[in-house]
Amino acid sequence: MRPTNVLFISSDQHSRRVMGCSGNPVVQTPNLDALAARGTRFTNGYCPTPICVPSRASLATGRYPHTIGSWDNATPYIGTEAPSWGHRLTEQGHMVTTIGKLHYRKVDDPSGFPDQRLPMHVLEGVGDLYGILRGEMPTRAVSRQHVVEARAGESEYTRYDRAIAREAVHWLHEEAGDPTKPWALFVSFVNPHPPLVVPQQYLDRYPADAMPLPVQWAPEDWPRHPVLDLRRRQQALDESVGEAATRRAIATYYGMVTFLDEQIGLVLQALDEAGLRDSTRIVYTTDHGEQLGEHGLWWKNSMYEGAAGVPMIVAGPEIPAGKVVRTNVSHVDAFPAIVEAVGAELQPEDADLPGESLFRLAQQNDRPRAVFGEYHTVLSPSGVFMLRDDRFKYVYYVGYAPQLFDLQEDPDETRDLGEDSAYTDVRAACERALRRICDPEEVDRRAKADQRRRIDAAGGVEAIIAGGVKVPYTPAPAEFDPAPVEARERRVASSE
């Protein structure tokens, strides 16, 4: 594989089901569809954990969250836990630039990404301490508000994404140039992450009453499991938001995806205008998915396909055009892909990386391959672990009954086989495969011990609860938000 530049485009909370190229007949994503048409789309892409900060740490390092101790939205990547692909490229003389959201601790940490443009990191270098509380805790009403208050308008996130696109266009035209070695540009948008707010011209494309209702959206159809029930209570979503609000929220989300697609199109157009298409490989993915009301759940935080699944598209030199690959892939496959693509070399300490190159996987025939996921934070009293093979998805909860889905026969995950005696052998085989990756009980203990230490350092559970949710989502850089943080804190406090 000859060395090329790498343009890595990421978004936030984009369901892989909400793209035209993945078969969605409603949403308009012409630029992502065109990218898939000239490249390879993976139908079964997964994140290592369905929550922002640990997922992004895993994407940077090519390692699972439990191996680097990134459990939650208050354990941001610093750079000392394990090397990032940025370290590998910069130490071998390659230019690396990031534009937009990273969600690490802070700019001056040794993350391996020294040239950060318009960066977004965790709030105050700490992140969401409220989110590390496990088990029963006060309701986070803001989760319900995000659904019922979906609307047309501008937000700090739409302003921020436009600026990210402008900076990426400028960089490709003015700074990519002809370096002595291939470069890597990481462009990271924040849409379609809540708040569910999008300019009117995008919302107008999606009449709410024409939006499809999600699978198992009605309360009488909700799957019941102690962890899922607890989650609904804590998000104030244990009572349905109703059909009208569901359709309106989905319409707004679709509009946000179309807005995102337009920003991506500007970046891809600039790549072409700069004459860099034939010397650049492209990756598109997101940090995790979005449930959109499926199974009575909203946002991320679960191992259902809507949350754990992510879009994954690659394109460029030596990447098959118009190909659809069904081999399971993961974010951990990005690290070796980027390093190899630019012509850099993996180091001896990378020998135990769990991933394979996405670009190589795109060139191969479909084959059985298991992927792994885990979850250790807000809305779950238990460590949650996923093993997804070529047919089944097994979800292991420490201290609770497992879930099992036959994705070949039941792609919408409406029939839980977790306690079906006919599948005892399947569950046993999946659990053995899971335990070859990690010991769930040991990892769960380690995560909770680390969270307990941080809770105590913050003054205890009561002090964190008294402090409340500082902001409902990580704020964009201040220049994109006309409301100061104090005003946002007041808005959140009034919603709790």
GROMACS .gro file of C-alpha atoms in nm:
model
  496
    1MET     CA    1   0.000   0.000   0.000
    2ARG     CA    2   0.168   0.321  -0.115
    3PRO     CA    3   0.193   0.607   0.134
    4THR     CA    4  -0.069   0.881   0.108
    5ASN     CA    5  -0.209   1.163   0.315
    6VAL     CA    6  -0.499   1.084   0.549
    7LEU     CA    7  -0.810   1.299   0.591
    8PHE     CA    8  -1.000   1.165   0.892
    9ILE     CA    9  -1.348   1.316   0.933
   10SER     CA   10  -1.543   1.250   1.251
   11SER     CA   11  -1.882   1.357   1.380
   12ASP     CA   12  -2.059   1.312   1.712
   13GLN     CA   13  -2.352   1.082   1.784
   14HIS     CA   14  -2.436   0.991   1.423
   15SER     CA   15  -2.645   0.677   1.388
   16ARG     CA   16  -2.514   0.464   1.103
   17ARG     CA   17  -2.878   0.402   1.007
   18VAL     CA   18  -2.926   0.770   0.925
   19MET     CA   19  -2.749   0.787   0.589
   20GLY     CA   20  -2.890   0.740   0.243
   21CYS     CA   21  -2.609   0.499   0.155
   22SER     CA   22  -2.703   0.273   0.446
   23GLY     CA   23  -3.056   0.235   0.314
   24ASN     CA   24  -3.242   0.514   0.491
   25PRO     CA   25  -3.506   0.634   0.241
   26VAL     CA   26  -3.579   0.964   0.418
   27VAL     CA   27  -3.258   1.135   0.523
   28GLN     CA   28  -3.059   1.339   0.269
   29THR     CA   29  -2.683   1.279   0.288
   30PRO     CA   30  -2.558   1.332  -0.068
   31ASN     CA   31  -2.194   1.390   0.027
   32LEU     CA   32  -2.159   1.085   0.249
   33ASP     CA   33  -2.344   0.882  -0.015
   34ALA     CA   34  -2.098   1.000  -0.280
   35LEU     CA   35  -1.804   0.917  -0.055
   36ALA     CA   36  -1.939   0.565  -0.005
   37ALA     CA   37  -1.995   0.529  -0.380
   38ARG     CA   38  -1.631   0.601  -0.456
   39GLY     CA   39  -1.504   0.407  -0.156
   40THR     CA   40  -1.595   0.123   0.078
   41ARG     CA   41  -1.870   0.126   0.340
   42PHE     CA   42  -1.859  -0.108   0.638
   43THR     CA   43  -2.209  -0.214   0.740
   44ASN     CA   44  -2.100  -0.337   1.083
   45GLY     CA   45  -1.887  -0.063   1.237
   46TYR     CA   46  -1.879  -0.037   1.618
   47CYS     CA   47  -1.741   0.196   1.881
   48PRO     CA   48  -1.548   0.045   2.175
   49THR     CA   49  -1.781   0.224   2.417
   50PRO     CA   50  -2.100   0.423   2.351
   51ILE     CA   51  -2.005   0.744   2.528
   52CYS     CA   52  -1.797   1.040   2.412
   53VAL     CA   53  -1.475   1.074   2.611
   54PRO     CA   54  -1.368   0.708   2.642
   55SER     CA   55  -1.464   0.640   2.282
   56ARG     CA   56  -1.240   0.921   2.162
   57ALA     CA   57  -0.954   0.802   2.384
   58SER     CA   58  -0.990   0.457   2.230
   59LEU     CA   59  -0.998   0.601   1.879
   60ALA     CA   60  -0.675   0.790   1.949
   61THR     CA   61  -0.485   0.501   2.108
   62GLY     CA   62  -0.625   0.198   1.928
   63ARG     CA   63  -0.688   0.037   2.267
   64TYR     CA   64  -0.999  -0.062   2.459
   65PRO     CA   65  -1.113   0.171   2.740
   66HIS     CA   66  -1.036  -0.081   3.016
   67THR     CA   67  -0.673  -0.107   2.905
   68ILE     CA   68  -0.614   0.269   2.931
   69GLY     CA   69  -0.845   0.341   3.228
   70SER     CA   70  -1.081   0.569   3.036
   71TRP     CA   71  -1.413   0.481   3.195
   72ASP     CA   72  -1.637   0.785   3.166
   73ASN     CA   73  -1.672   1.147   3.062
   74ALA     CA   74  -1.443   1.251   3.349
   75THR     CA   75  -1.143   1.037   3.244
   76PRO     CA   76  -1.025   1.229   2.937
   77TYR     CA   77  -0.721   1.126   2.738
   78ILE     CA   78  -0.401   1.295   2.854
   79GLY     CA   79  -0.139   1.124   2.640
   80THR     CA   80   0.053   0.932   2.905
   81GLU     CA   81  -0.187   0.635   2.925
   82ALA     CA   82  -0.076   0.495   2.588
   83PRO     CA   83   0.060   0.652   2.269
   84SER     CA   84  -0.187   0.792   2.017
   85TRP     CA   85  -0.156   0.756   1.644
   86GLY     CA   86  -0.062   1.123   1.656
   87HIS     CA   87   0.248   1.032   1.856
   88ARG     CA   88   0.345   0.771   1.600
   89LEU     CA   89   0.315   1.012   1.309
   90THR     CA   90   0.476   1.318   1.464
   91GLU     CA   91   0.773   1.126   1.604
   92GLN     CA   92   0.839   0.999   1.251
   93GLY     CA   93   0.825   1.343   1.094
   94HIS     CA   94   0.469   1.358   0.961
   95MET     CA   95   0.258   1.674   0.990
   96VAL     CA   96  -0.056   1.618   1.201
   97THR     CA   97  -0.328   1.881   1.244
   98THR     CA   98  -0.662   1.855   1.424
   99ILE     CA   99  -0.958   2.086   1.372
  100GLY     CA  100  -1.256   2.071   1.607
  101LYS     CA  101  -1.363   1.844   1.890
  102LEU     CA  102  -1.108   1.615   2.053
  103HIS     CA  103  -1.261   1.584   2.402
  104TYR     CA  104  -0.927   1.520   2.571
  105ARG     CA  105  -0.820   1.688   2.896
  106LYS     CA  106  -0.658   2.009   2.773
  107VAL     CA  107  -0.465   2.158   2.485
  108ASP     CA  108  -0.118   2.148   2.636
  109ASP     CA  109  -0.125   1.782   2.739
  110PRO     CA  110   0.118   1.549   2.553
  111SER     CA  111  -0.160   1.392   2.343
  112GLY     CA  112   0.046   1.358   2.027
  113PHE     CA  113  -0.158   1.629   1.854
  114PRO     CA  114   0.047   1.948   1.888
  115ASP     CA  115  -0.135   2.151   1.621
  116GLN     CA  116  -0.494   2.182   1.746
  117ARG     CA  117  -0.723   2.430   1.570
  118LEU     CA  118  -1.054   2.533   1.733
  119PRO     CA  119  -1.019   2.253   1.990
  120MET     CA  120  -1.297   2.138   2.222
  121HIS     CA  121  -1.191   1.953   2.537
  122VAL     CA  122  -1.374   1.845   2.852
  123LEU     CA  123  -1.514   2.120   3.071
  124GLU     CA  124  -1.250   2.278   3.297
  125GLY     CA  125  -1.009   1.991   3.230
  126VAL     CA  126  -1.225   1.766   3.450
  127GLY     CA  127  -1.538   1.667   3.261
  128ASP     CA  128  -1.870   1.536   3.387
  129LEU     CA  129  -1.827   1.427   3.750
  130TYR     CA  130  -2.205   1.394   3.787
  131GLY     CA  131  -2.190   1.124   3.524
  132ILE     CA  132  -1.960   0.897   3.726
  133LEU     CA  133  -2.229   0.834   3.987
  134ARG     CA  134  -2.363   0.483   3.940
  135GLY     CA  135  -2.688   0.319   4.043
  136GLU     CA  136  -2.980   0.518   4.180
  137MET     CA  137  -2.930   0.893   4.164
  138PRO     CA  138  -3.141   1.203   4.100
  139THR     CA  139  -3.317   1.228   3.767
  140ARG     CA  140  -3.135   1.408   3.485
  141ALA     CA  141  -3.439   1.584   3.342
  142VAL     CA  142  -3.225   1.750   3.077
  143SER     CA  143  -3.226   1.420   2.886
  144ARG     CA  144  -3.602   1.441   2.842
  145GLN     CA  145  -3.583   1.812   2.766
  146HIS     CA  146  -3.351   1.750   2.473
  147VAL     CA  147  -3.624   1.535   2.316
  148VAL     CA  148  -3.931   1.745   2.384
  149GLU     CA  149  -3.762   2.079   2.306
  150ALA     CA  150  -3.627   1.983   1.962
  151ARG     CA  151  -3.667   2.288   1.739
  152ALA     CA  152  -3.547   2.504   1.454
  153GLY     CA  153  -3.277   2.759   1.523
  154GLU     CA  154  -2.905   2.820   1.555
  155SER     CA  155  -2.697   2.673   1.836
  156GLU     CA  156  -2.337   2.706   1.945
  157TYR     CA  157  -2.286   2.367   1.780
  158THR     CA  158  -2.407   2.475   1.435
  159ARG     CA  159  -2.190   2.787   1.458
  160TYR     CA  160  -1.895   2.578   1.572
  161ASP     CA  161  -1.931   2.323   1.293
  162ARG     CA  162  -1.941   2.594   1.027
  163ALA     CA  163  -1.617   2.733   1.168
  164ILE     CA  164  -1.459   2.387   1.169
  165ALA     CA  165  -1.550   2.342   0.803
  166ARG     CA  166  -1.411   2.687   0.713
  167GLU     CA  167  -1.083   2.615   0.891
  168ALA     CA  168  -1.051   2.275   0.722
  169VAL     CA  169  -1.117   2.430   0.380
  170HIS     CA  170  -0.853   2.695   0.449
  171TRP     CA  171  -0.601   2.434   0.566
  172LEU     CA  172  -0.649   2.218   0.258
  173HIS     CA  173  -0.611   2.514   0.023
  174GLU     CA  174  -0.333   2.700   0.200
  175GLU     CA  175  -0.140   2.469   0.433
  176ALA     CA  176  -0.147   2.114   0.298
  177GLY     CA  177   0.098   2.206   0.025
  178ASP     CA  178   0.356   1.948  -0.075
  179PRO     CA  179   0.524   1.829   0.246
  180THR     CA  180   0.822   1.600   0.243
  181LYS     CA  181   0.607   1.332   0.403
  182PRO     CA  182   0.234   1.257   0.388
  183TRP     CA  183   0.023   1.443   0.642
  184ALA     CA  184  -0.283   1.358   0.853
  185LEU     CA  185  -0.571   1.601   0.905
  186PHE     CA  186  -0.835   1.516   1.167
  187VAL     CA  187  -1.156   1.717   1.117
  188SER     CA  188  -1.401   1.661   1.401
  189PHE     CA  189  -1.755   1.802   1.391
  190VAL     CA  190  -2.001   1.804   1.683
  191ASN     CA  191  -2.333   1.757   1.502
  192PRO     CA  192  -2.571   1.575   1.534
  193HIS     CA  193  -2.501   1.566   1.911
  194PRO     CA  194  -2.773   1.738   2.117
  195PRO     CA  195  -2.906   1.999   2.164
  196LEU     CA  196  -3.158   1.907   1.896
  197VAL     CA  197  -3.152   2.245   1.724
  198VAL     CA  198  -3.099   2.299   1.352
  199PRO     CA  199  -3.153   2.594   1.115
  200GLN     CA  200  -3.503   2.613   0.970
  201GLN     CA  201  -3.399   2.538   0.611
  202TYR     CA  202  -3.277   2.192   0.715
  203LEU     CA  203  -3.575   2.115   0.935
  204ASP     CA  204  -3.810   2.214   0.651
  205ARG     CA  205  -3.691   1.909   0.456
  206TYR     CA  206  -3.834   1.675   0.717
  207PRO     CA  207  -4.204   1.722   0.799
  208ALA     CA  208  -4.248   1.576   1.145
  209ASP     CA  209  -4.565   1.385   1.060
  210ALA     CA  210  -4.378   1.204   0.781
  211MET     CA  211  -4.100   1.075   1.007
  212PRO     CA  212  -4.086   0.699   1.064
  213LEU     CA  213  -4.146   0.586   1.419
  214PRO     CA  214  -3.861   0.388   1.576
  215VAL     CA  215  -3.866   0.019   1.661
  216GLN     CA  216  -4.031  -0.052   1.999
  217TRP     CA  217  -4.091   0.318   2.062
  218ALA     CA  218  -4.423   0.269   2.245
  219PRO     CA  219  -4.410   0.184   2.620
  220GLU     CA  220  -4.603  -0.140   2.575
  221ASP     CA  221  -4.326  -0.264   2.345
  222TRP     CA  222  -4.025  -0.153   2.550
  223PRO     CA  223  -3.779  -0.432   2.633
  224ARG     CA  224  -3.752  -0.481   3.006
  225HIS     CA  225  -3.421  -0.526   3.183
  226PRO     CA  226  -3.321  -0.383   3.524
  227VAL     CA  227  -3.039  -0.176   3.377
  228LEU     CA  228  -3.254  -0.037   3.095
  229ASP     CA  229  -3.541   0.040   3.334
  230LEU     CA  230  -3.306   0.227   3.568
  231ARG     CA  231  -3.172   0.426   3.277
  232ARG     CA  232  -3.519   0.536   3.166
  233ARG     CA  233  -3.605   0.649   3.520
  234GLN     CA  234  -3.286   0.848   3.560
  235GLN     CA  235  -3.339   1.025   3.228
  236ALA     CA  236  -3.704   1.106   3.310
  237LEU     CA  237  -3.792   0.895   3.008
  238ASP     CA  238  -3.976   0.618   3.193
  239GLU     CA  239  -4.293   0.779   3.060
  240SER     CA  240  -4.314   0.812   2.683
  241VAL     CA  241  -4.262   1.158   2.536
  242GLY     CA  242  -4.545   1.074   2.297
  243GLU     CA  243  -4.571   1.024   1.923
  244ALA     CA  244  -4.566   1.391   1.823
  245ALA     CA  245  -4.252   1.472   2.023
  246THR     CA  246  -4.083   1.156   1.898
  247ARG     CA  247  -4.147   1.246   1.535
  248ARG     CA  248  -4.039   1.608   1.589
  249ALA     CA  249  -3.714   1.501   1.758
  250ILE     CA  250  -3.635   1.258   1.477
  251ALA     CA  251  -3.708   1.525   1.215
  252THR     CA  252  -3.473   1.765   1.391
  253TYR     CA  253  -3.201   1.501   1.418
  254TYR     CA  254  -3.235   1.422   1.047
  255GLY     CA  255  -3.200   1.793   0.973
  256MET     CA  256  -2.883   1.801   1.184
  257VAL     CA  257  -2.741   1.507   0.989
  258THR     CA  258  -2.811   1.688   0.661
  259PHE     CA  259  -2.645   2.001   0.804
  260LEU     CA  260  -2.344   1.786   0.900
  261ASP     CA  261  -2.336   1.629   0.554
  262GLU     CA  262  -2.322   1.975   0.400
  263GLN     CA  263  -2.019   2.070   0.612
  264ILE     CA  264  -1.847   1.744   0.517
  265GLY     CA  265  -1.919   1.822   0.153
  266LEU     CA  266  -1.737   2.155   0.182
  267VAL     CA  267  -1.428   1.978   0.316
  268LEU     CA  268  -1.433   1.710   0.046
  269GLN     CA  269  -1.482   1.975  -0.222
  270ALA     CA  270  -1.178   2.164  -0.093
  271LEU     CA  271  -0.972   1.844  -0.104
  272ASP     CA  272  -1.062   1.807  -0.472
  273GLU     CA  273  -1.003   2.174  -0.552
  274ALA     CA  274  -0.659   2.152  -0.394
  275GLY     CA  275  -0.574   1.860  -0.622
  276LEU     CA  276  -0.528   1.622  -0.329
  277ARG     CA  277  -0.789   1.354  -0.399
  278ASP     CA  278  -0.548   1.114  -0.568
  279SER     CA  279  -0.292   1.142  -0.288
  280THR     CA  280  -0.526   1.121   0.012
  281ARG     CA  281  -0.712   0.838   0.183
  282ILE     CA  282  -1.029   0.936   0.368
  283VAL     CA  283  -1.200   0.792   0.676
  284TYR     CA  284  -1.545   0.892   0.802
  285THR     CA  285  -1.689   0.776   1.133
  286THR     CA  286  -1.846   0.909   1.453
  287ASP     CA  287  -1.767   0.856   1.821
  288HIS     CA  288  -2.085   0.657   1.893
  289GLY     CA  289  -2.439   0.626   1.767
  290GLU     CA  290  -2.782   0.755   1.870
  291GLN     CA  291  -3.085   0.548   1.971
  292LEU     CA  292  -3.352   0.795   1.853
  293GLY     CA  293  -3.623   0.639   2.065
  294GLU     CA  294  -3.558   0.280   1.958
  295HIS     CA  295  -3.648   0.033   2.235
  296GLY     CA  296  -3.777   0.325   2.443
  297LEU     CA  297  -3.424   0.469   2.470
  298TRP     CA  298  -3.269   0.798   2.362
  299TRP     CA  299  -2.909   0.912   2.320
  300LYS     CA  300  -2.619   0.665   2.353
  301ASN     CA  301  -2.522   0.459   2.661
  302SER     CA  302  -2.633   0.110   2.549
  303MET     CA  303  -2.518  -0.183   2.339
  304TYR     CA  304  -2.814  -0.174   2.101
  305GLU     CA  305  -2.718  -0.120   1.737
  306GLY     CA  306  -2.840   0.238   1.738
  307ALA     CA  307  -2.590   0.340   2.008
  308ALA     CA  308  -2.298   0.096   1.971
  309GLY     CA  309  -2.302   0.093   1.591
  310VAL     CA  310  -2.120   0.366   1.398
  311PRO     CA  311  -2.090   0.462   1.031
  312MET     CA  312  -1.755   0.366   0.882
  313ILE     CA  313  -1.657   0.471   0.529
  314VAL     CA  314  -1.311   0.471   0.371
  315ALA     CA  315  -1.207   0.598   0.029
  316GLY     CA  316  -0.900   0.689  -0.171
  317PRO     CA  317  -0.610   0.522  -0.350
  318GLU     CA  318  -0.623   0.141  -0.348
  319ILE     CA  319  -0.960   0.141  -0.170
  320PRO     CA  320  -1.227  -0.048  -0.369
  321ALA     CA  321  -1.500   0.179  -0.507
  322GLY     CA  322  -1.867   0.107  -0.443
  323LYS     CA  323  -1.788  -0.185  -0.216
  324VAL     CA  324  -1.992  -0.286   0.088
  325VAL     CA  325  -1.807  -0.490   0.352
  326ARG     CA  326  -1.993  -0.687   0.618
  327THR     CA  327  -1.690  -0.783   0.824
  328ASN     CA  328  -1.722  -0.640   1.176
  329VAL     CA  329  -1.491  -0.343   1.235
  330SER     CA  330  -1.418  -0.112   1.526
  331HIS     CA  331  -1.257   0.220   1.607
  332VAL     CA  332  -0.951   0.027   1.726
  333ASP     CA  333  -0.889  -0.053   1.359
  334ALA     CA  334  -0.816   0.314   1.284
  335PHE     CA  335  -0.476   0.340   1.460
  336PRO     CA  336  -0.294   0.080   1.246
  337ALA     CA  337  -0.471   0.208   0.934
  338ILE     CA  338  -0.354   0.567   0.975
  339VAL     CA  339   0.002   0.474   1.068
  340GLU     CA  340   0.037   0.242   0.770
  341ALA     CA  341  -0.138   0.475   0.527
  342VAL     CA  342   0.110   0.762   0.567
  343GLY     CA  343   0.407   0.526   0.547
  344ALA     CA  344   0.499   0.540   0.916
  345GLU     CA  345   0.582   0.232   1.121
  346LEU     CA  346   0.422   0.074   1.424
  347GLN     CA  347   0.658   0.038   1.720
  348PRO     CA  348   0.731  -0.274   1.932
  349GLU     CA  349   0.497  -0.152   2.207
  350ASP     CA  350   0.214  -0.155   1.950
  351ALA     CA  351   0.242  -0.532   1.905
  352ASP     CA  352  -0.054  -0.599   2.135
  353LEU     CA  353  -0.292  -0.355   1.967
  354PRO     CA  354  -0.624  -0.537   1.910
  355GLY     CA  355  -0.706  -0.378   1.574
  356GLU     CA  356  -0.632  -0.436   1.208
  357SER     CA  357  -0.601  -0.171   0.937
  358LEU     CA  358  -0.939  -0.049   0.812
  359PHE     CA  359  -0.784   0.007   0.471
  360ARG     CA  360  -0.664  -0.354   0.455
  361LEU     CA  361  -1.002  -0.482   0.572
  362ALA     CA  362  -1.166  -0.283   0.291
  363GLN     CA  363  -0.954  -0.472   0.038
  364GLN     CA  364  -1.043  -0.816   0.174
  365ASN     CA  365  -1.343  -1.044   0.134
  366ASP     CA  366  -1.598  -1.064   0.414
  367ARG     CA  367  -1.490  -1.290   0.697
  368PRO     CA  368  -1.598  -1.379   1.051
  369ARG     CA  369  -1.452  -1.138   1.304
  370ALA     CA  370  -1.564  -1.055   1.656
  371VAL     CA  371  -1.567  -0.702   1.797
  372PHE     CA  372  -1.580  -0.593   2.159
  373GLY     CA  373  -1.746  -0.310   2.347
  374GLU     CA  374  -1.779  -0.200   2.710
  375TYR     CA  375  -1.957   0.063   2.920
  376HIS     CA  376  -1.881   0.181   3.275
  377THR     CA  377  -2.056   0.504   3.354
  378VAL     CA  378  -2.372   0.709   3.392
  379LEU     CA  379  -2.711   0.531   3.380
  380SER     CA  380  -2.564   0.186   3.448
  381PRO     CA  381  -2.503   0.032   3.793
  382SER     CA  382  -2.317  -0.252   3.624
  383GLY     CA  383  -2.025  -0.285   3.390
  384VAL     CA  384  -2.170  -0.374   3.049
  385PHE     CA  385  -1.973  -0.576   2.793
  386MET     CA  386  -2.053  -0.664   2.432
  387LEU     CA  387  -1.921  -0.944   2.214
  388ARG     CA  388  -2.048  -0.923   1.857
  389ASP     CA  389  -1.954  -1.209   1.624
  390ASP     CA  390  -2.064  -1.270   1.266
  391ARG     CA  391  -2.419  -1.361   1.376
  392PHE     CA  392  -2.488  -1.298   1.744
  393LYS     CA  393  -2.456  -1.005   1.979
  394TYR     CA  394  -2.400  -1.101   2.342
  395VAL     CA  395  -2.437  -0.834   2.612
  396TYR     CA  396  -2.297  -0.926   2.953
  397TYR     CA  397  -2.404  -0.729   3.260
  398VAL     CA  398  -2.206  -0.785   3.580
  399GLY     CA  399  -2.463  -0.900   3.835
  400TYR     CA  400  -2.759  -0.906   3.595
  401ALA     CA  401  -2.903  -1.135   3.329
  402PRO     CA  402  -2.736  -1.111   2.987
  403GLN     CA  403  -2.894  -1.021   2.656
  404LEU     CA  404  -2.847  -1.211   2.331
  405PHE     CA  405  -2.964  -1.115   1.984
  406ASP     CA  406  -2.949  -1.309   1.659
  407LEU     CA  407  -2.868  -1.021   1.426
  408GLN     CA  408  -2.901  -1.241   1.122
  409GLU     CA  409  -3.266  -1.321   1.193
  410ASP     CA  410  -3.348  -1.019   1.409
  411PRO     CA  411  -3.150  -0.714   1.294
  412ASP     CA  412  -3.381  -0.479   1.487
  413GLU     CA  413  -3.304  -0.658   1.817
  414THR     CA  414  -3.665  -0.709   1.918
  415ARG     CA  415  -3.625  -1.068   2.048
  416ASP     CA  416  -3.392  -1.101   2.345
  417LEU     CA  417  -3.260  -1.458   2.370
  418GLY     CA  418  -3.064  -1.388   2.687
  419GLU     CA  419  -3.259  -1.638   2.895
  420ASP     CA  420  -3.385  -1.868   2.620
  421SER     CA  421  -3.279  -2.225   2.703
  422ALA     CA  422  -3.244  -2.308   2.334
  423TYR     CA  423  -2.945  -2.072   2.317
  424THR     CA  424  -2.754  -2.185   2.625
  425ASP     CA  425  -2.461  -2.311   2.419
  426VAL     CA  426  -2.448  -1.993   2.212
  427ARG     CA  427  -2.435  -1.777   2.525
  428ALA     CA  428  -2.163  -1.996   2.675
  429ALA     CA  429  -1.952  -1.970   2.360
  430CYS     CA  430  -1.995  -1.593   2.350
  431GLU     CA  431  -1.901  -1.557   2.715
  432ARG     CA  432  -1.587  -1.763   2.664
  433ALA     CA  433  -1.488  -1.538   2.374
  434LEU     CA  434  -1.559  -1.229   2.585
  435ARG     CA  435  -1.345  -1.357   2.871
  436ARG     CA  436  -1.054  -1.409   2.637
  437ILE     CA  437  -1.054  -1.030   2.596
  438CYS     CA  438  -1.108  -0.933   2.959
  439ASP     CA  439  -1.240  -1.047   3.297
  440PRO     CA  440  -1.567  -0.852   3.326
  441GLU     CA  441  -1.587  -0.872   3.704
  442GLU     CA  442  -1.227  -0.755   3.751
  443VAL     CA  443  -1.273  -0.469   3.505
  444ASP     CA  444  -1.599  -0.367   3.672
  445ARG     CA  445  -1.428  -0.359   4.013
  446ARG     CA  446  -1.139  -0.155   3.876
  447ALA     CA  447  -1.369   0.099   3.709
  448LYS     CA  448  -1.581   0.146   4.020
  449ALA     CA  449  -1.275   0.176   4.246
  450ASP     CA  450  -1.132   0.450   4.026
  451GLN     CA  451  -1.466   0.629   4.019
  452ARG     CA  452  -1.497   0.596   4.398
  453ARG     CA  453  -1.156   0.758   4.440
  454ARG     CA  454  -1.257   1.053   4.222
  455ILE     CA  455  -1.594   1.088   4.397
  456ASP     CA  456  -1.418   1.106   4.734
  457ALA     CA  457  -1.168   1.360   4.600
  458ALA     CA  458  -1.460   1.577   4.486
  459GLY     CA  459  -1.614   1.576   4.835
  460GLY     CA  460  -1.840   1.272   4.805
  461VAL     CA  461  -2.164   1.180   4.634
  462GLU     CA  462  -2.366   1.448   4.811
  463ALA     CA  463  -2.127   1.722   4.706
  464ILE     CA  464  -2.140   1.614   4.343
  465ILE     CA  465  -2.520   1.593   4.349
  466ALA     CA  466  -2.540   1.935   4.512
  467GLY     CA  467  -2.322   2.072   4.234
  468GLY     CA  468  -2.564   1.933   3.978
  469VAL     CA  469  -2.508   1.897   3.606
  470LYS     CA  470  -2.295   2.201   3.523
  471VAL     CA  471  -2.384   2.200   3.156
  472PRO     CA  472  -2.614   1.969   2.956
  473TYR     CA  473  -2.339   1.903   2.700
  474THR     CA  474  -1.975   2.003   2.657
  475PRO     CA  475  -1.975   2.368   2.549
  476ALA     CA  476  -1.818   2.475   2.224
  477PRO     CA  477  -1.532   2.724   2.248
  478ALA     CA  478  -1.664   3.046   2.400
  479GLU     CA  479  -1.663   3.247   2.078
  480PHE     CA  480  -1.942   3.028   1.937
  481ASP     CA  481  -2.178   3.062   2.235
  482PRO     CA  482  -2.335   3.401   2.307
  483ALA     CA  483  -2.455   3.274   2.647
  484PRO     CA  484  -2.188   3.253   2.919
  485VAL     CA  485  -2.138   2.931   3.113
  486GLU     CA  486  -2.314   3.082   3.414
  487ALA     CA  487  -2.632   3.127   3.211
  488ARG     CA  488  -2.614   2.771   3.090
  489GLU     CA  489  -2.574   2.649   3.447
  490ARG     CA  490  -2.889   2.837   3.544
  491ARG     CA  491  -3.079   2.677   3.256
  492VAL     CA  492  -2.972   2.329   3.363
  493ALA     CA  493  -3.046   2.392   3.730
  494SER     CA  494  -3.398   2.500   3.643
  495SER     CA  495  -3.453   2.175   3.453
  496GLU     CA  496  -3.345   1.934   3.727
   0.00000   0.00000   0.00000
